[in-house]
Short mmCIF file of C-alpha atoms and ligand atoms in Angstrom, two decimals:
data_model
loop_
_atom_site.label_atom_id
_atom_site.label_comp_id
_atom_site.label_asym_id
_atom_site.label_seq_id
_atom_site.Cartn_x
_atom_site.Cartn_y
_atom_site.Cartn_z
CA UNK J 1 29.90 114.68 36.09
CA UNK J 2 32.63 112.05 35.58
CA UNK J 3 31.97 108.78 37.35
CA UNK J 4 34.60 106.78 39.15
CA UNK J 5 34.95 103.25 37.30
CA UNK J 6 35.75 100.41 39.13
CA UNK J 7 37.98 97.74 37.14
CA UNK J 8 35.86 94.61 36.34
CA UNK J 9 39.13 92.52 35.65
CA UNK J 10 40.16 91.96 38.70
CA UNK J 11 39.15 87.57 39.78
CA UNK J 12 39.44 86.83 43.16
CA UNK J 13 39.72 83.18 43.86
CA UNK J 14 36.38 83.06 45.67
CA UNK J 15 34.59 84.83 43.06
CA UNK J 16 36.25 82.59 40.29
CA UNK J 17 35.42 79.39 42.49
CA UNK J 18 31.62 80.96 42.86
CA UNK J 19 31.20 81.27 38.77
CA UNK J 20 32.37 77.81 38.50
CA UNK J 21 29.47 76.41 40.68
CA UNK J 22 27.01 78.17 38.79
CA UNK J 23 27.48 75.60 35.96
CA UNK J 24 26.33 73.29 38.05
CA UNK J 25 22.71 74.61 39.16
CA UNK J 26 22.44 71.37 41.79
CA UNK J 27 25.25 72.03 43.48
CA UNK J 28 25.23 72.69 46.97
CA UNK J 29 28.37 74.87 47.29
CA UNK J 30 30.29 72.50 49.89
CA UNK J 31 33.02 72.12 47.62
CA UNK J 32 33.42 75.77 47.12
CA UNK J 33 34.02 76.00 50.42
CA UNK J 34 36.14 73.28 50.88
CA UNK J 35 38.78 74.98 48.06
CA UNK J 36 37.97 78.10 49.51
CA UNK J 37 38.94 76.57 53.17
CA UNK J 38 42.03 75.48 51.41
CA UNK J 39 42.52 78.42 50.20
CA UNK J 40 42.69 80.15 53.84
CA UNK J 41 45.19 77.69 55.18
CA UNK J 42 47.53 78.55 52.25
CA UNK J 43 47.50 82.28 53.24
CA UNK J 44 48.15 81.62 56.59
CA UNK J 45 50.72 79.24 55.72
CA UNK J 46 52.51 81.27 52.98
CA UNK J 47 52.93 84.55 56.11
CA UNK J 48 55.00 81.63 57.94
CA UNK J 49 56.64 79.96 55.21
CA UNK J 50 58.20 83.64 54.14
CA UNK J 51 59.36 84.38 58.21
CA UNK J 52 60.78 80.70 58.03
CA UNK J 53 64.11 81.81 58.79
CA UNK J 54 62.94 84.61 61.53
CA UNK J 55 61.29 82.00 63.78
CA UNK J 56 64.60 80.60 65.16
CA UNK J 57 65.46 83.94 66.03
CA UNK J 58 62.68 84.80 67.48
CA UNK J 59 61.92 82.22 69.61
CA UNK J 60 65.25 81.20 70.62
CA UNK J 61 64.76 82.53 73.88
CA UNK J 62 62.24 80.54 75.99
CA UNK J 63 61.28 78.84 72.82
CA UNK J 64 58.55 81.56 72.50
CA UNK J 65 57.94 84.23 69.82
CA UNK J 66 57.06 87.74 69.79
CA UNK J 67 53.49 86.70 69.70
CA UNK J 68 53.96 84.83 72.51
CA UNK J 69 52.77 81.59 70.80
CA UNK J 70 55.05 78.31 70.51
CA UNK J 71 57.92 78.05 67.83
CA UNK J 72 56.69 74.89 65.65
CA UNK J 73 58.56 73.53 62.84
CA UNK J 74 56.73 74.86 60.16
CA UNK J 75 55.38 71.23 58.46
CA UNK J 76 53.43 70.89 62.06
CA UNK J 77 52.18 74.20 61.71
CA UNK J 78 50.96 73.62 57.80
CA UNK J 79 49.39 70.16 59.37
CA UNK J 80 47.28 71.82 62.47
CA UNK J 81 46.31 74.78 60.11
CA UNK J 82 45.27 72.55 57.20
CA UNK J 83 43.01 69.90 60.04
CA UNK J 84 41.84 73.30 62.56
CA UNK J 85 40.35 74.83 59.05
CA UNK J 86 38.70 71.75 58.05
CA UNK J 87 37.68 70.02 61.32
CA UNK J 88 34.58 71.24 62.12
CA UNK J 89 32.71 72.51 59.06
CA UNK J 90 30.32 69.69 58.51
CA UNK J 91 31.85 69.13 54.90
CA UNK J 92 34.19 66.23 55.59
CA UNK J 93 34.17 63.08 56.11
CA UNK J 94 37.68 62.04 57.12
CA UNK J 95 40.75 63.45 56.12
CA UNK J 96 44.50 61.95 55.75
CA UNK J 97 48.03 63.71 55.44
CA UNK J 98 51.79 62.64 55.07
CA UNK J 99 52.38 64.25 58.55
CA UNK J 100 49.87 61.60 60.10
CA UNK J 101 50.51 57.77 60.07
CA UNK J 102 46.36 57.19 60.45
CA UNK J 103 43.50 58.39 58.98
CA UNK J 104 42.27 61.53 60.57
CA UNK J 105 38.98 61.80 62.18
CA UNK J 106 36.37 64.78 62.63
CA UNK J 107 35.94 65.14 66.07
CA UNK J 108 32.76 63.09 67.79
CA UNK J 109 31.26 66.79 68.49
CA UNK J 110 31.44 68.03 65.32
CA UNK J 111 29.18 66.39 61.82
CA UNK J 112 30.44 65.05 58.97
CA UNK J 113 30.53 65.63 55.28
CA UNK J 114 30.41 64.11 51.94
CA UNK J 115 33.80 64.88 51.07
CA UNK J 116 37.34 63.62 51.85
CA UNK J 117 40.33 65.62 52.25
CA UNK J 118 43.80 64.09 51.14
CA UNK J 119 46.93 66.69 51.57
CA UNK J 120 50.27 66.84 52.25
CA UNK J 121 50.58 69.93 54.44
CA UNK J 122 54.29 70.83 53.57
CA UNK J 123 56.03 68.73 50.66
CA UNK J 124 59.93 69.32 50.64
CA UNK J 125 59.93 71.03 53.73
CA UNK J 126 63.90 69.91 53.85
CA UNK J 127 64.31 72.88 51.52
CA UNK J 128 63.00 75.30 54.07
CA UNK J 129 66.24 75.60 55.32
CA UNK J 130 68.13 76.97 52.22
CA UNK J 131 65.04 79.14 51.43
CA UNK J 132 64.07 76.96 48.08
CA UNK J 133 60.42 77.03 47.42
CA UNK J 134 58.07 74.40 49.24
CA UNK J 135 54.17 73.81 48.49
CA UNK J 136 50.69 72.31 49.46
CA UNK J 137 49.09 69.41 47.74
CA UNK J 138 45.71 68.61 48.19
CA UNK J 139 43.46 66.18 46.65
CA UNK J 140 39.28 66.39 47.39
CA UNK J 141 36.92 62.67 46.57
CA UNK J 142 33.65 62.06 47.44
CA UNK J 143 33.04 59.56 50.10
CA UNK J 144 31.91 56.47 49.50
CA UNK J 145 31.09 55.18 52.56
CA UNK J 146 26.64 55.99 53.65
CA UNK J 147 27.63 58.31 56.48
CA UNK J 148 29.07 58.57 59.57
CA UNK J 149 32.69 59.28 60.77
CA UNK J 150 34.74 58.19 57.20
CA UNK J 151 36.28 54.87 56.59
CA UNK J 152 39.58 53.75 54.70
CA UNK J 153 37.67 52.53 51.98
CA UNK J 154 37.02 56.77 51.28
CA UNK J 155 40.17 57.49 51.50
CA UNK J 156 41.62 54.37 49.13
CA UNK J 157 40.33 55.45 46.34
CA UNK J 158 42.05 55.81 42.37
CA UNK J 159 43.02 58.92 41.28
CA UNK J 160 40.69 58.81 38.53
CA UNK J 161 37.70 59.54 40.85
CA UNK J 162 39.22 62.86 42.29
CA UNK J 163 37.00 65.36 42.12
CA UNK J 164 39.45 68.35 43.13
CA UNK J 165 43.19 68.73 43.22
CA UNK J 166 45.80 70.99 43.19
CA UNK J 167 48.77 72.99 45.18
CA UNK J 168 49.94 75.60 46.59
CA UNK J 169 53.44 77.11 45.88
CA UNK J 170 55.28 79.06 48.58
CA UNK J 171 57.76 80.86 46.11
CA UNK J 172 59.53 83.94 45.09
CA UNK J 173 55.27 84.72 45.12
CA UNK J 174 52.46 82.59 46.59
CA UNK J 175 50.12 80.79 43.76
CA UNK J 176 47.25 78.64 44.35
CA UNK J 177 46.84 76.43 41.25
CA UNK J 178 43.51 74.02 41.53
CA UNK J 179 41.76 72.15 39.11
CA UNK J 180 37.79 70.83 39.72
CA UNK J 181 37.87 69.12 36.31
CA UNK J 182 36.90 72.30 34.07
CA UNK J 183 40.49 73.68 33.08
CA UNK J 184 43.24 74.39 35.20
CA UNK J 185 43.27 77.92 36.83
CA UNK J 186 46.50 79.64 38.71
CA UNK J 187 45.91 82.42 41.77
CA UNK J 188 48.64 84.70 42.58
CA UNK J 189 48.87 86.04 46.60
CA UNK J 190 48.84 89.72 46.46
CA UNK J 191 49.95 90.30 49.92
CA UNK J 192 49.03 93.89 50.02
CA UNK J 193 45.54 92.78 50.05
CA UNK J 194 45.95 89.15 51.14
CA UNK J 195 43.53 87.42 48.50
CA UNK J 196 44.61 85.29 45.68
CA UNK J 197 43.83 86.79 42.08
CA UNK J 198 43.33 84.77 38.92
CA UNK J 199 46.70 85.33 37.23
CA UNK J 200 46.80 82.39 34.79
CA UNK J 201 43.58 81.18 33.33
CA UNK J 202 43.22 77.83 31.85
CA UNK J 203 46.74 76.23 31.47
CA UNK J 204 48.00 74.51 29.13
CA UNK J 205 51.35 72.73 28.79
CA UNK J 206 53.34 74.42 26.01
CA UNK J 207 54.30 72.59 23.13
CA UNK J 208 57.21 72.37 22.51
CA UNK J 209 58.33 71.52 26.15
CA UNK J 210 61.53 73.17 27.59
CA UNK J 211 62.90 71.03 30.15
CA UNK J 212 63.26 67.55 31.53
CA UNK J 213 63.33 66.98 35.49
CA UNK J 214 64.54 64.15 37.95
CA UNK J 215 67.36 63.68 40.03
CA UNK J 216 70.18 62.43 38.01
CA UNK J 217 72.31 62.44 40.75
CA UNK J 218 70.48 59.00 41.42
CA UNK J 219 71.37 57.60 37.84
CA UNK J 220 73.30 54.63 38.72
CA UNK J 221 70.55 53.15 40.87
CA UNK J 222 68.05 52.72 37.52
CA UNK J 223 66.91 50.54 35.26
CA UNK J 224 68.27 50.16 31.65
CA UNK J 225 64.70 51.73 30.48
CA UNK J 226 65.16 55.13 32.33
CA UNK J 227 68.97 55.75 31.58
CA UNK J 228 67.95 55.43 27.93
CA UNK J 229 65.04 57.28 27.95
CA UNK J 230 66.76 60.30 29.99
CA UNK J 231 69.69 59.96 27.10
CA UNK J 232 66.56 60.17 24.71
CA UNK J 233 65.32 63.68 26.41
CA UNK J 234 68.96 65.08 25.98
CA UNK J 235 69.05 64.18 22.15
CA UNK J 236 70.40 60.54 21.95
CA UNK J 237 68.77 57.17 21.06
CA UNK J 238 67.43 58.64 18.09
CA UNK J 239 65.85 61.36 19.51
CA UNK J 240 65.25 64.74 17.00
CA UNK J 241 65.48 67.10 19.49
CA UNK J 242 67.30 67.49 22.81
CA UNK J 243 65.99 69.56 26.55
CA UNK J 244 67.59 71.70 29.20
CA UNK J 245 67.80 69.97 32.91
CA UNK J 246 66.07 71.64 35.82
CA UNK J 247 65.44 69.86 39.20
CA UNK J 248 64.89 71.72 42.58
CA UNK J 249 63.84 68.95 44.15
CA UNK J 250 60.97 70.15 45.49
CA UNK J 251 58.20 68.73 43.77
CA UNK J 252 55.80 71.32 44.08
CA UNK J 253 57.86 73.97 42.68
CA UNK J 254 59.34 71.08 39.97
CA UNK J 255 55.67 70.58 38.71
CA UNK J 256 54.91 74.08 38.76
CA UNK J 257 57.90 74.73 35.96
CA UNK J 258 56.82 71.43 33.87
CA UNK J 259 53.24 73.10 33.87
CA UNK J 260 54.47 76.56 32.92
CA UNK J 261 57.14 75.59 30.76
CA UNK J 262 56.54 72.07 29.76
CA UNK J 263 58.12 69.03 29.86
CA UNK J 264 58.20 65.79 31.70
CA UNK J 265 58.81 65.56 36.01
CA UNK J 266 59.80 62.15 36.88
CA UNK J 267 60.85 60.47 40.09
CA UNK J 268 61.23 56.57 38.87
CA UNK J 269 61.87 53.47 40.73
CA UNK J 270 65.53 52.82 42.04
CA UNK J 271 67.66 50.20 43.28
CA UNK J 272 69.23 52.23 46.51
CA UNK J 273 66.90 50.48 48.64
CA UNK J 274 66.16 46.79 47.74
CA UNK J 275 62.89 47.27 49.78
CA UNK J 276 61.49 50.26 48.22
CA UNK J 277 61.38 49.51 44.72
CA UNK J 278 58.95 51.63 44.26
CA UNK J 279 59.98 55.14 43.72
CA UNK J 280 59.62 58.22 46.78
CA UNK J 281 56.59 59.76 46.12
CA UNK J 282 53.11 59.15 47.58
CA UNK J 283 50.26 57.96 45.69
CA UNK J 284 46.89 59.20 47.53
CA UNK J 285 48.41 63.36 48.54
CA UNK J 286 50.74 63.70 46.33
CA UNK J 287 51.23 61.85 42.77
CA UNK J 288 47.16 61.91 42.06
CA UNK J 289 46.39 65.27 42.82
CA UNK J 290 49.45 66.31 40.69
CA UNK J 291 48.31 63.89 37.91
CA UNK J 292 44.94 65.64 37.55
CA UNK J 293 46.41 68.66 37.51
CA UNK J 294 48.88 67.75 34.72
CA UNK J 295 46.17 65.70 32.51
CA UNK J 296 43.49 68.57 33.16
CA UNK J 297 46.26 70.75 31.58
CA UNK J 298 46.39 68.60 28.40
CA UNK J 299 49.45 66.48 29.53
CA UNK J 300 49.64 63.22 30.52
CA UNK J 301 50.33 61.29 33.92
CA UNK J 302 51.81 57.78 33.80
CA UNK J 303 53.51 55.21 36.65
CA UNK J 304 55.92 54.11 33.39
CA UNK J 305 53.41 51.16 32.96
CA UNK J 306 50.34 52.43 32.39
CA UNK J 307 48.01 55.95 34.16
CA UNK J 308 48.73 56.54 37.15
CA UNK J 309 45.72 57.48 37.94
CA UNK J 310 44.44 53.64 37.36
CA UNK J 311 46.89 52.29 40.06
CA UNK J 312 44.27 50.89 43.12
CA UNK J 313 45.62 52.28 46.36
CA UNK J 314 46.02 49.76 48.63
CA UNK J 315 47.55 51.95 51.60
CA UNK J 316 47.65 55.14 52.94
CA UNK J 317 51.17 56.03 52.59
CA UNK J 318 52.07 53.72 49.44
CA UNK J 319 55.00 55.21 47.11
CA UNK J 320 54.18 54.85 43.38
CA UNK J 321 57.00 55.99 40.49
CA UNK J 322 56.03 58.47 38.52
CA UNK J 323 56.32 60.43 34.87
CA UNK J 324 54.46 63.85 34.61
CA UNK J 325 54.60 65.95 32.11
CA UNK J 326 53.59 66.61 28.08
CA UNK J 327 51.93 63.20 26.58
CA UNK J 328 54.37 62.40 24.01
CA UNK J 329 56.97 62.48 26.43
CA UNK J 330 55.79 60.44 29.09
CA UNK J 331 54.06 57.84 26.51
CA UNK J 332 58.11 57.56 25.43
CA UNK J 333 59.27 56.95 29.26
CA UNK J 334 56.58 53.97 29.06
CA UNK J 335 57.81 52.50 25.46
CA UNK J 336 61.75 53.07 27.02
CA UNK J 337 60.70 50.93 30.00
CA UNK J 338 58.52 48.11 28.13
CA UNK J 339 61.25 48.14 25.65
CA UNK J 340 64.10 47.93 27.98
CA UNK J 341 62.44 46.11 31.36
CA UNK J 342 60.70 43.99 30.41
P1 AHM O 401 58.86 65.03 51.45
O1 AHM O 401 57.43 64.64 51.24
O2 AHM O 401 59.50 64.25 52.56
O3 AHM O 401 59.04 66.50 51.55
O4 AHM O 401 59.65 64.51 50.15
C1 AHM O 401 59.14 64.77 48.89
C2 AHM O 401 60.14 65.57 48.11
C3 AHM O 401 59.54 66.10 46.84
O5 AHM O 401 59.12 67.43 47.00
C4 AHM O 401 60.68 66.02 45.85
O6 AHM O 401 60.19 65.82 44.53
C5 AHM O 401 61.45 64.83 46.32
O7 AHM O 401 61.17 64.70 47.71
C6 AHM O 401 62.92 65.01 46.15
O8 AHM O 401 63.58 63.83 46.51
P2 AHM O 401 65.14 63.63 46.25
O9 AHM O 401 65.84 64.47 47.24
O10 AHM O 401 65.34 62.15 46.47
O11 AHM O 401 65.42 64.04 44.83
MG1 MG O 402 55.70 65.21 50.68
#
């Protein structure tokens, strides 16, 4: 009698997460969760991201939807779903976010954890408007602090301590793309089913890279270094090869191309405003856990002076500039810049 075969190929996330822990015989399995938590909070996020546009119309009248519940602008949703997940589980420590000016505490009635959460619930969320792809970005340390309700020192630390990073991309699919330190790993949504499947095992950046990405629109506002290095990426100042442009402008989805294709991401410090010289981006939720992600993947993650991932945070919200991207191309933005700015 013929027997029915089930296919063995088919990795969900939890079961790829679970196989990764077993190289570890001592570990406990609270970071498995954790990612897996994560995990949860981009499915639930990725079924509101995709009715962004309905929820106007729905909720127009009475500013309530057909489920009855609240209309929220969706970064606020992203935010409660990401802390509601993570609040009470006994694995955290403290937690901190773009959307929240303070560090975020675990409830008195609820334990901590040994771990700290750093995310930024909804990057680019501007783009939700004209349907462009936004993401997660999330970024896991140990504490340091003995125990009790997590300090700033936990949160303040370099990226090069990260234990766990990665995003989520709310595209043309949903993809969960993490990295604990062992290879990067990329989980495709299957919405019929609603779990995330291993789609793209152990990235690499390609070689040659394909594109360059910043916004050039913002060329008059830089340094002497960056104009000639960006003239360098598109075949000038002696370069021996030239690359295509592509910026979205959404840095999830702009990292998730420089991964997949290669090439270098780069938002660099400007001149526009005298007292932010230093760049957009965030350090602690969103440049680090990117970094790790990149450098796991066999690039290379640089502020222009030196690894970014070396910088000592000295605030929760600080802005850093940034180069992301395949090593010999960022290693060039840092000679372009030593060369050029002194
Ligand atoms: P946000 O955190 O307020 O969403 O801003 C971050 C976003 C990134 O996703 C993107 O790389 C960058 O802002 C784009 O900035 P710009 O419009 O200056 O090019
Ligand atoms: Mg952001």
């Amino acid at each position: 009698m013929a027997t029915t075969r089930v296919t063995s190929n088919v990795i969900t996330i939890e079961r790829h997460i679970l196989h990764e822990q077993e190289a570890f015989p001592d570990a406990s399995g609270t970071l498995t969760q954790v990612l897996y938590d994560i995990a949860l909070a981009g499915k639930l996020i990725a079924s509101r991201t995709t009715r962004a546009g309905l929820a106007d119309i729905l909720g127009a009248a009475g500013q309530e939807n057909v489920q009855g519940e609240e209309v929220q602008k969706l970064d606020l949703y992203a935010q409660q779903t990401i802390f509601q997940l993570n609040d009470h589980t006994g694995r955290l420590a403290v937690m901190a976010s773009e959307e929240e000016q303070d560090l975020i505490h675990i409830p008195e009635q609820y334990p901590t954890g040994k771990y700290v959460l750093l995310f930024d619930p909804l990057d680019g969320s501007s783009n939700i408007d004209f349907n462009v792809s936004v993401g997660t970005i999330f970024a896991i340390y140990r504490r340091v602090s003995a125990s009790g309700p997590g300090t700033l020192e936990d949160v303040l630390q370099k990226g090069s301590e990260i234990v766990a990073g990665g995003y989520v991309v709310y595209g043309s699919s949903t993809m969960l793309v993490y990295t604990a330190g062992h290879g990067v790993y990329g989980f495709t949504l299957d919405p019929s089913i609603g779990e995330f499947l291993l789609s793209h095992e152990n990235i690499r950046l390609p070689d040659p890279p394909m594109y360059y990405s910043v916004n050039q629109g913002y060329e008059k506002y830089w340094t002497e270094g960056i104009k000639r290095y960006t003239r360098w990426l598109q075949g000038e100042e002696g370069a021996s090869r030239s690359l295509s442009l592509r910026y979205i402008g959404s840095m999830v989805s702009d990292i998730h191309r420089t991964l997949l294709a290669g090439g270098v991401f780069y938002y660099p410090a400007d001149t526009r405003d005298p007292k932010k010289p230093h760049g957009k981006l965030r350090l602690l939720y969103e440049a680090n856990p990117m970094a790790y992600v990149i450098e796991q993947a066999g690039g290379y993650a640089s502020t222009g002076r030196g690894p970014l991932r070396d910088v000592e945070p000295l605030d929760l919200h600080q802005r850093t500039p940034l180069f992301l991207g395949n090593r010999d191309l960022v290693e060039k933005a840092e000679e372009f810049i030593a060369k050029h700015d002194g």
